[in-house]
Coordinates of C-alpha atoms in Angstrom, one line a residue:
X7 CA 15.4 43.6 -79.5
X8 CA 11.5 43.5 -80.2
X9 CA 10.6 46.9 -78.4
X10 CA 13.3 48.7 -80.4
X11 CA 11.3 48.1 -83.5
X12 CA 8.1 50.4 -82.6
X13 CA 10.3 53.1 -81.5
X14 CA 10.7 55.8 -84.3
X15 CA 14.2 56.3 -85.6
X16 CA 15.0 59.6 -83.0
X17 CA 14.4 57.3 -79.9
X18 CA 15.9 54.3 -81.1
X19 CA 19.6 57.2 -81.4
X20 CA 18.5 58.1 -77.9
X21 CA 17.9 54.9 -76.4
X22 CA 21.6 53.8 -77.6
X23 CA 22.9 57.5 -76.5
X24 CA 21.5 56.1 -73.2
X25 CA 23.2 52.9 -73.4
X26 CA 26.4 54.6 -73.8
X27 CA 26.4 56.6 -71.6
X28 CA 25.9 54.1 -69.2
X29 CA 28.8 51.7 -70.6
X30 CA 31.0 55.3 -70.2
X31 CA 30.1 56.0 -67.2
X32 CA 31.2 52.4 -66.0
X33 CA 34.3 52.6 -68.0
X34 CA 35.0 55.7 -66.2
X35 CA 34.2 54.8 -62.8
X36 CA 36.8 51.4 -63.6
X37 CA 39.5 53.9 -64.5
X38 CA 39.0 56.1 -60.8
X39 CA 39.1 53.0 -58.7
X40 CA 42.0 51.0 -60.6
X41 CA 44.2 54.7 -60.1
X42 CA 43.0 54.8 -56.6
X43 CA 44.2 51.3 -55.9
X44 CA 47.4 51.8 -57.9
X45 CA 48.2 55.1 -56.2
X46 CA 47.2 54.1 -52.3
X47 CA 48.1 51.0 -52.3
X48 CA 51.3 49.6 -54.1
X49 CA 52.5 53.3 -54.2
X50 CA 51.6 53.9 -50.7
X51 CA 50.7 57.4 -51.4
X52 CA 47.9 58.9 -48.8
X53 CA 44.4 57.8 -49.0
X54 CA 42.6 61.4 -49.8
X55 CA 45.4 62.3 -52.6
X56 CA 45.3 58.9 -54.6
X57 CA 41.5 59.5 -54.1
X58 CA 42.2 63.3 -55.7
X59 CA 44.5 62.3 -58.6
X60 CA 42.2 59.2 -59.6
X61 CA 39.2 62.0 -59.4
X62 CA 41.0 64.4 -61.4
X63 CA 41.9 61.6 -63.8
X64 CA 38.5 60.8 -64.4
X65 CA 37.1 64.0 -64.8
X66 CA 39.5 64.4 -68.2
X67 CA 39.0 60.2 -69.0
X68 CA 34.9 61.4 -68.6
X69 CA 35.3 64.4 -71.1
X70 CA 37.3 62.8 -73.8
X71 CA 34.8 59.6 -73.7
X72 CA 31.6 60.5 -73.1
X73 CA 32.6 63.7 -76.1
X74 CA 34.1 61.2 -78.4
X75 CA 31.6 58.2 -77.6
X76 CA 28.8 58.8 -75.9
X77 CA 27.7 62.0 -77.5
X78 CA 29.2 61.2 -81.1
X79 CA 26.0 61.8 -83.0
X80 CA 24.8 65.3 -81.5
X81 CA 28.8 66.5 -82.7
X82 CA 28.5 65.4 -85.9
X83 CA 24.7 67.0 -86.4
X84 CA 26.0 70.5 -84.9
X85 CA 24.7 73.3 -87.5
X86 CA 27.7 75.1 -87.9
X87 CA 26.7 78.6 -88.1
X88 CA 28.2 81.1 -90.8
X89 CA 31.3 83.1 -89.8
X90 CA 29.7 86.6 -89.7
X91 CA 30.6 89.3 -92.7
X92 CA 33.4 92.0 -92.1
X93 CA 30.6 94.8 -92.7
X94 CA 28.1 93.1 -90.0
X95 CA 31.0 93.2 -87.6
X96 CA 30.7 96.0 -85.2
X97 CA 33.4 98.6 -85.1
X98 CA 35.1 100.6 -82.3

């Protein structure tokens, strides 16, 4: 892609952070409707619970991807901050 050339390094990471989010967000929205489906259809369970379950499902399918793919880079660049000395602790 030409036009990711001129971009400096720091939007080229966000303009893929965007990409995958996007991919993610598809993935996820796939997962909802197949659980729907499955759960109101050949299970024959009611509409607004299979629509419940699949929404709950996708909420923790959304978490685990989007923390383990989408957002990837900004984990691994976290500044972990010093655990804080026993005499800068306060005291009761």
């Amino acid at each position: 892609m030409k036009i990711l050339r001129i971009l400096t390094p720091e939007k080229q990471a966000l303009f893929w952070q965007i990409v995958r989010y996007g991919l993610t967000g598809l993935f996820v929205t796939a997962c909802q409707a197949a659980i729907y489906w499955t759960l109101a259809a050949p299970v024959g369970l009611h509409p607004q619970v299979a629509n419940g379950v699949g929404y709950l499902a996708a909420v923790a399918i959304g978490y685990v991807t989007h923390s383990s793919f989408t957002f990837r880079a900004m984990a691994a660049a976290t500044i972990r901050r010093p655990a804080a000395s026993a005499s800068s602790r306060s005291r009761w």
